[in-house]
Amino acid sequence: MDITQVLLAAQSPDANLRAAAEANIKQFQEQNLPSFLLSLSAELSSDERPPESRRLAGIILKNSLDAKDSAQKELLIQQWVSLDPSIKLKIKDSLLITLGSSVADARQTSSQVIAKVASIEIPRREWQDLIAKLLGNMTQQGASAPLKQATLEALGYVCEEIPPEHLVQDQVNAVLTAVVQGMNQTELSSEVRLAAVKALYNALDFAESNFANEMERTFIMKVICDTAVSKEEEIRQAAYECLVAIASTYYVHLSPYMQTIFNLTANAVKGDEEPVALQAVEFWSTICEEEIELQEEYEGSDDANSTVNYRFIEKALPSLVPMLLETLLKQEEDQEQDDNAWNISMSGGTCLGLIARTVGDAIVPLVMPFVEANITKPDWRCREAATFAFGSILDGPSLEKLAPLVQAGLDFLLNTMNDPNSQVKDTTAWTLGRVFELLHSPCSSNPIISNANLPRIMTVLLESSKDVPNVAEKVCGAIYFLAQGYEDAEAVSSLLTPYLPNVIAALLTAADRGDMTHIRLRSSAYEALNEIVRVSNIPETASIIGQLLQEIMRRLNLTFDRQIYTSGDKEKQSDLQALLCGVLQVIIQKLSSSDAKSIIAQTADQLMLLFLRVFACHSATVHEEAMLAIGALAYATGPDFVKYMPEFFKYLEAGLQNYEEYQVCSISVGVVGDICRALEDKILPFCDGIMTVLLKDLSNSQLNRSVKPPIFSCFGDIALAIGENFEKYLPYAMPMLQGAAELLVVLDQSDEDMVDYGNQLRRGIFEAYSGILQGIKGAKAQLMIPYAGHLLQFTEAVYKDSSRDESVTKAAVAVLGDLADTLGPISKDLFKSHLFHVEFLRECQDMDDEVRDTASWTQGMINQAIVS
């Protein structure tokens, strides 16, 4: 088989030729993998072959070693590992030779493939001479610039692919030396210098001990700072990217270099090309993020003025803020029209916002003179920059500091919604949204929004919701935050009632306008509508919400008549159905939690029919939203929901078996809980089907682990609903619970995600036990005796683990009470032989009210059991 011809044919414009060639390649790969990989590496390394076939050979070789899907990746790794060592050696040698090729594409592809092989072999203590061989290319007499460039790229990719612990310090030192030499100004090739800076960026994670050594650290920092003023823009940008990475990784070592870095970044922000200036601003944003994290970490502890926080931002404030304010005046025309726009003025505003969160009140006197000087200037850029500066600093300073400024400026902002310039209006609407989100608190002694200014605010927002789509989208956001402020203030939310019909009409109009072109306006309008419904004051708004319910149902019904010609049409239909099901869910929840339940009872049949039609359209996102809406409907209709079960069950079952789109699976599990609470023992005929699927889910290694805790909780919901009928499931459910509990006895404390997941799983297990114990309580209580000892051992192990969170504590304490309550006097000896509960319940007295109340109830149950 002539591999060159096949690779060229696979890129032919003729579809038939292409298909035949791809089939040939697949056949060769499946029938003789060693020979296939060897042929590809030979093709890639041969300067006699055409560049097109070499490029494709390299891509296929790389894809034979790595994949996005973790299961596929593991398979490819095993295939490589099991190849004959002599074949692997030939492939690796030919890759190293290709680094010296005269064809740039081949060199670059080869450096990427080398890194993929290294990522498999170096952690297995193989290919130990790779680093030495690459470094040999850098030091050999007369090495060409292209060879050095490709070698540095390979070193960079290797550092990107493998974890730091797999290189010994001598190798790290040698890599850093080679990289720093490549960055040196005496290196004549700018391509080599650029490759060196990029390689340094990838190698920084390996340099921990070098940064801990002052002499080495200072040398590295000097080289980077020198490189930041190179004559080539791309090299300067890459040098600043290194500084950004160092700000995040080696913050504690930065103090001696901050003055130099400030001068460099100030010059870059003022006068350099935008890609370089953006990285210079990013450096300060990263410092802010580090200091915010340190403040949060040490908040309330004696180390609040911890030596770890150098307060670089506070020290640089008087020079840093004016530098950033200048960037706000460098807007691009029409940047508000482009969702993906990112430029120096947006970057500067983002950094100002982070500084406000870092230093709080101290930023206000530095920004307000700029706002006041520019807000009324004739040049739109000045007005927009002033508004952007004001909006950026609203998160961080205290309410006391900001409230007087906002109260004085609110009317001005409302007037600016009539500015002739669209960009100014866009930023003003965003700023109003920020004011409402961060400072609007109806219950405070001096609220920003009062009876006096609410009519004017509503008039402006309703009028501006008709503005161009990008402005209207921000206005919908402002309406959302305005409504959200009333969420915790039930009584005050009736202030909104007079405006409700007009607000609903305006949002529905905005949603229609966004339907075809501005998808973000549409979703922003529906989100605002949801929030308006959530805070509306029932019963006084019940009839308005009832009318809205009819309108949204009408809209959902219309989606089924849409003409679907392309996958794009299908996606648009799905997105709209998802938004409308979301609104229906909120309306159902709102009406069912009040005296207006009858409205839901009257429309439940129509609603259910609509949701079932949505399922029939099939799409994961809609599936989720419709599923959540059905959960709300089950809660609202209670036992009457049983009439929908025969038709709905097949969709529920499909949702519970959707392993790929695990969010759908997770939501479906939650809906089973809702239905259990609604139907109680009427769910019994469907339990065999549900339990079978749930048990399968738990045994499925493909299912995302986050779904497993809710499944355990769901066992508890089912047991509570069907009571002693749960007996038939005990032989299947209990071993699952015990197996999961044993895995959790020891959690890897160093892995925060694992600790978090472990706590979710423990809570799920305790909730399952609680539900089963309460469900089986009574005549069949003795069925639980065989499992009680194991449950107490597990609870004791969790009690002794310091990583448990408060929700786990509460669930663990509750399960002890349920055990005593269900087993009664039979549990007396068990509690006497597991005395940890005494200390555990005492410890709960120092926790919040909920935990304390649960502990008191549990104590009473245990006392009863022991005394009786």
PDB file of N, CA, C and O in Angstrom, residues 130-166:
ATOM      1  N   LEU A 130      14.782  11.560  26.710  1.00  0.00           N
ATOM      2  CA  LEU A 130      14.166  12.520  25.786  1.00  0.00           C
ATOM      3  C   LEU A 130      14.670  13.943  26.041  1.00  0.00           C
ATOM      4  O   LEU A 130      15.102  14.639  25.124  1.00  0.00           O
ATOM      5  N   ILE A 131      14.594  14.373  27.312  1.00  0.00           N
ATOM      6  CA  ILE A 131      14.968  15.767  27.622  1.00  0.00           C
ATOM      7  C   ILE A 131      16.420  16.007  27.213  1.00  0.00           C
ATOM      8  O   ILE A 131      16.755  17.031  26.588  1.00  0.00           O
ATOM      9  N   ALA A 132      17.290  15.043  27.539  1.00  0.00           N
ATOM     10  CA  ALA A 132      18.711  15.189  27.195  1.00  0.00           C
ATOM     11  C   ALA A 132      18.892  15.299  25.681  1.00  0.00           C
ATOM     12  O   ALA A 132      19.685  16.114  25.186  1.00  0.00           O
ATOM     13  N   LYS A 133      18.140  14.496  24.938  1.00  0.00           N
ATOM     14  CA  LYS A 133      18.270  14.534  23.468  1.00  0.00           C
ATOM     15  C   LYS A 133      17.796  15.888  22.920  1.00  0.00           C
ATOM     16  O   LYS A 133      18.411  16.458  22.023  1.00  0.00           O
ATOM     17  N   LEU A 134      16.700  16.385  23.451  1.00  0.00           N
ATOM     18  CA  LEU A 134      16.198  17.686  22.994  1.00  0.00           C
ATOM     19  C   LEU A 134      17.206  18.790  23.328  1.00  0.00           C
ATOM     20  O   LEU A 134      17.477  19.669  22.506  1.00  0.00           O
ATOM     21  N   LEU A 135      17.767  18.713  24.543  1.00  0.00           N
ATOM     22  CA  LEU A 135      18.733  19.742  24.944  1.00  0.00           C
ATOM     23  C   LEU A 135      19.993  19.657  24.080  1.00  0.00           C
ATOM     24  O   LEU A 135      20.632  20.663  23.787  1.00  0.00           O
ATOM     25  N   GLY A 136      20.330  18.428  23.654  1.00  0.00           N
ATOM     26  CA  GLY A 136      21.485  18.241  22.761  1.00  0.00           C
ATOM     27  C   GLY A 136      21.311  19.040  21.469  1.00  0.00           C
ATOM     28  O   GLY A 136      22.279  19.613  20.938  1.00  0.00           O
ATOM     29  N   ASN A 137      20.069  19.116  20.968  1.00  0.00           N
ATOM     30  CA  ASN A 137      19.802  19.915  19.750  1.00  0.00           C
ATOM     31  C   ASN A 137      20.143  21.385  19.968  1.00  0.00           C
ATOM     32  O   ASN A 137      20.532  22.088  19.045  1.00  0.00           O
ATOM     33  N   MET A 138      19.933  21.853  21.209  1.00  0.00           N
ATOM     34  CA  MET A 138      20.142  23.281  21.492  1.00  0.00           C
ATOM     35  C   MET A 138      21.636  23.618  21.598  1.00  0.00           C
ATOM     36  O   MET A 138      22.039  24.735  21.322  1.00  0.00           O
ATOM     37  N   THR A 139      22.413  22.639  22.069  1.00  0.00           N
ATOM     38  CA  THR A 139      23.817  22.953  22.369  1.00  0.00           C
ATOM     39  C   THR A 139      24.769  22.511  21.259  1.00  0.00           C
ATOM     40  O   THR A 139      25.931  22.881  21.270  1.00  0.00           O
ATOM     41  N   GLN A 140      24.270  21.696  20.281  1.00  0.00           N
ATOM     42  CA  GLN A 140      25.212  21.194  19.284  1.00  0.00           C
ATOM     43  C   GLN A 140      25.732  22.336  18.415  1.00  0.00           C
ATOM     44  O   GLN A 140      25.022  23.293  18.123  1.00  0.00           O
ATOM     45  N   GLN A 141      27.002  22.200  18.031  1.00  0.00           N
ATOM     46  CA  GLN A 141      27.683  23.228  17.235  1.00  0.00           C
ATOM     47  C   GLN A 141      26.915  23.434  15.919  1.00  0.00           C
ATOM     48  O   GLN A 141      26.582  22.469  15.233  1.00  0.00           O
ATOM     49  N   GLY A 142      26.634  24.675  15.604  1.00  0.00           N
ATOM     50  CA  GLY A 142      26.026  24.980  14.303  1.00  0.00           C
ATOM     51  C   GLY A 142      24.583  24.546  14.151  1.00  0.00           C
ATOM     52  O   GLY A 142      24.095  24.368  13.026  1.00  0.00           O
ATOM     53  N   ALA A 143      23.841  24.348  15.288  1.00  0.00           N
ATOM     54  CA  ALA A 143      22.420  23.959  15.185  1.00  0.00           C
ATOM     55  C   ALA A 143      21.660  25.065  14.444  1.00  0.00           C
ATOM     56  O   ALA A 143      21.829  26.251  14.742  1.00  0.00           O
ATOM     57  N   SER A 144      20.825  24.665  13.485  1.00  0.00           N
ATOM     58  CA  SER A 144      20.102  25.667  12.689  1.00  0.00           C
ATOM     59  C   SER A 144      18.993  26.295  13.525  1.00  0.00           C
ATOM     60  O   SER A 144      18.493  25.688  14.472  1.00  0.00           O
ATOM     61  N   ALA A 145      18.587  27.499  13.127  1.00  0.00           N
ATOM     62  CA  ALA A 145      17.489  28.179  13.837  1.00  0.00           C
ATOM     63  C   ALA A 145      16.205  27.349  13.795  1.00  0.00           C
ATOM     64  O   ALA A 145      15.531  27.188  14.815  1.00  0.00           O
ATOM     65  N   PRO A 146      15.831  26.780  12.613  1.00  0.00           N
ATOM     66  CA  PRO A 146      14.595  25.972  12.599  1.00  0.00           C
ATOM     67  C   PRO A 146      14.653  24.778  13.560  1.00  0.00           C
ATOM     68  O   PRO A 146      13.647  24.456  14.202  1.00  0.00           O
ATOM     69  N   LEU A 147      15.848  24.138  13.684  1.00  0.00           N
ATOM     70  CA  LEU A 147      15.970  23.002  14.607  1.00  0.00           C
ATOM     71  C   LEU A 147      15.771  23.482  16.048  1.00  0.00           C
ATOM     72  O   LEU A 147      15.054  22.856  16.842  1.00  0.00           O
ATOM     73  N   LYS A 148      16.383  24.616  16.388  1.00  0.00           N
ATOM     74  CA  LYS A 148      16.244  25.148  17.760  1.00  0.00           C
ATOM     75  C   LYS A 148      14.782  25.514  18.044  1.00  0.00           C
ATOM     76  O   LYS A 148      14.256  25.243  19.116  1.00  0.00           O
ATOM     77  N   GLN A 149      14.144  26.149  17.056  1.00  0.00           N
ATOM     78  CA  GLN A 149      12.744  26.557  17.250  1.00  0.00           C
ATOM     79  C   GLN A 149      11.866  25.331  17.512  1.00  0.00           C
ATOM     80  O   GLN A 149      11.080  25.301  18.464  1.00  0.00           O
ATOM     81  N   ALA A 150      12.028  24.296  16.655  1.00  0.00           N
ATOM     82  CA  ALA A 150      11.186  23.104  16.798  1.00  0.00           C
ATOM     83  C   ALA A 150      11.469  22.393  18.115  1.00  0.00           C
ATOM     84  O   ALA A 150      10.567  21.855  18.768  1.00  0.00           O
ATOM     85  N   THR A 151      12.749  22.402  18.529  1.00  0.00           N
ATOM     86  CA  THR A 151      13.121  21.735  19.786  1.00  0.00           C
ATOM     87  C   THR A 151      12.506  22.465  20.984  1.00  0.00           C
ATOM     88  O   THR A 151      11.960  21.837  21.903  1.00  0.00           O
ATOM     89  N   LEU A 152      12.557  23.787  20.953  1.00  0.00           N
ATOM     90  CA  LEU A 152      11.951  24.567  22.047  1.00  0.00           C
ATOM     91  C   LEU A 152      10.436  24.353  22.082  1.00  0.00           C
ATOM     92  O   LEU A 152       9.833  24.252  23.149  1.00  0.00           O
ATOM     93  N   GLU A 153       9.829  24.289  20.887  1.00  0.00           N
ATOM     94  CA  GLU A 153       8.380  24.007  20.850  1.00  0.00           C
ATOM     95  C   GLU A 153       8.098  22.648  21.473  1.00  0.00           C
ATOM     96  O   GLU A 153       7.164  22.496  22.262  1.00  0.00           O
ATOM     97  N   ALA A 154       8.945  21.658  21.135  1.00  0.00           N
ATOM     98  CA  ALA A 154       8.748  20.313  21.690  1.00  0.00           C
ATOM     99  C   ALA A 154       8.885  20.345  23.214  1.00  0.00           C
ATOM    100  O   ALA A 154       8.068  19.768  23.943  1.00  0.00           O
ATOM    101  N   LEU A 155       9.914  21.055  23.717  1.00  0.00           N
ATOM    102  CA  LEU A 155      10.099  21.162  25.179  1.00  0.00           C
ATOM    103  C   LEU A 155       8.867  21.807  25.819  1.00  0.00           C
ATOM    104  O   LEU A 155       8.388  21.358  26.867  1.00  0.00           O
ATOM    105  N   GLY A 156       8.363  22.864  25.174  1.00  0.00           N
ATOM    106  CA  GLY A 156       7.175  23.541  25.711  1.00  0.00           C
ATOM    107  C   GLY A 156       5.975  22.613  25.755  1.00  0.00           C
ATOM    108  O   GLY A 156       5.285  22.517  26.770  1.00  0.00           O
ATOM    109  N   TYR A 157       5.745  21.890  24.666  1.00  0.00           N
ATOM    110  CA  TYR A 157       4.599  20.964  24.619  1.00  0.00           C
ATOM    111  C   TYR A 157       4.753  19.848  25.648  1.00  0.00           C
ATOM    112  O   TYR A 157       3.781  19.421  26.268  1.00  0.00           O
ATOM    113  N   VAL A 158       5.992  19.361  25.828  1.00  0.00           N
ATOM    114  CA  VAL A 158       6.218  18.287  26.817  1.00  0.00           C
ATOM    115  C   VAL A 158       5.857  18.800  28.211  1.00  0.00           C
ATOM    116  O   VAL A 158       5.157  18.127  28.984  1.00  0.00           O
ATOM    117  N   CYS A 159       6.301  20.026  28.523  1.00  0.00           N
ATOM    118  CA  CYS A 159       5.983  20.596  29.848  1.00  0.00           C
ATOM    119  C   CYS A 159       4.482  20.797  30.018  1.00  0.00           C
ATOM    120  O   CYS A 159       3.948  20.696  31.121  1.00  0.00           O
ATOM    121  N   GLU A 160       3.792  21.081  28.912  1.00  0.00           N
ATOM    122  CA  GLU A 160       2.341  21.279  28.976  1.00  0.00           C
ATOM    123  C   GLU A 160       1.624  19.948  29.230  1.00  0.00           C
ATOM    124  O   GLU A 160       0.606  19.896  29.908  1.00  0.00           O
ATOM    125  N   GLU A 161       2.189  18.850  28.701  1.00  0.00           N
ATOM    126  CA  GLU A 161       1.510  17.547  28.734  1.00  0.00           C
ATOM    127  C   GLU A 161       1.731  16.762  30.021  1.00  0.00           C
ATOM    128  O   GLU A 161       0.897  15.974  30.413  1.00  0.00           O
ATOM    129  N   ILE A 162       2.914  16.924  30.651  1.00  0.00           N
ATOM    130  CA  ILE A 162       3.201  16.027  31.790  1.00  0.00           C
ATOM    131  C   ILE A 162       3.165  16.789  33.116  1.00  0.00           C
ATOM    132  O   ILE A 162       3.524  17.961  33.169  1.00  0.00           O
ATOM    133  N   PRO A 163       2.723  16.149  34.198  1.00  0.00           N
ATOM    134  CA  PRO A 163       2.700  16.813  35.512  1.00  0.00           C
ATOM    135  C   PRO A 163       4.130  17.059  36.019  1.00  0.00           C
ATOM    136  O   PRO A 163       5.030  16.262  35.745  1.00  0.00           O
ATOM    137  N   PRO A 164       4.327  18.170  36.754  1.00  0.00           N
ATOM    138  CA  PRO A 164       5.673  18.560  37.200  1.00  0.00           C
ATOM    139  C   PRO A 164       6.455  17.471  37.938  1.00  0.00           C
ATOM    140  O   PRO A 164       7.669  17.397  37.820  1.00  0.00           O
ATOM    141  N   GLU A 165       5.744  16.600  38.698  1.00  0.00           N
ATOM    142  CA  GLU A 165       6.508  15.641  39.517  1.00  0.00           C
ATOM    143  C   GLU A 165       7.264  14.607  38.688  1.00  0.00           C
ATOM    144  O   GLU A 165       8.084  13.865  39.209  1.00  0.00           O
ATOM    145  N   HIS A 166       7.003  14.565  37.366  1.00  0.00           N
ATOM    146  CA  HIS A 166       7.649  13.527  36.556  1.00  0.00           C
ATOM    147  C   HIS A 166       8.997  13.944  35.973  1.00  0.00           C
ATOM    148  O   HIS A 166       9.632  13.169  35.273  1.00  0.00           O
TER     149      HIS A 166
END
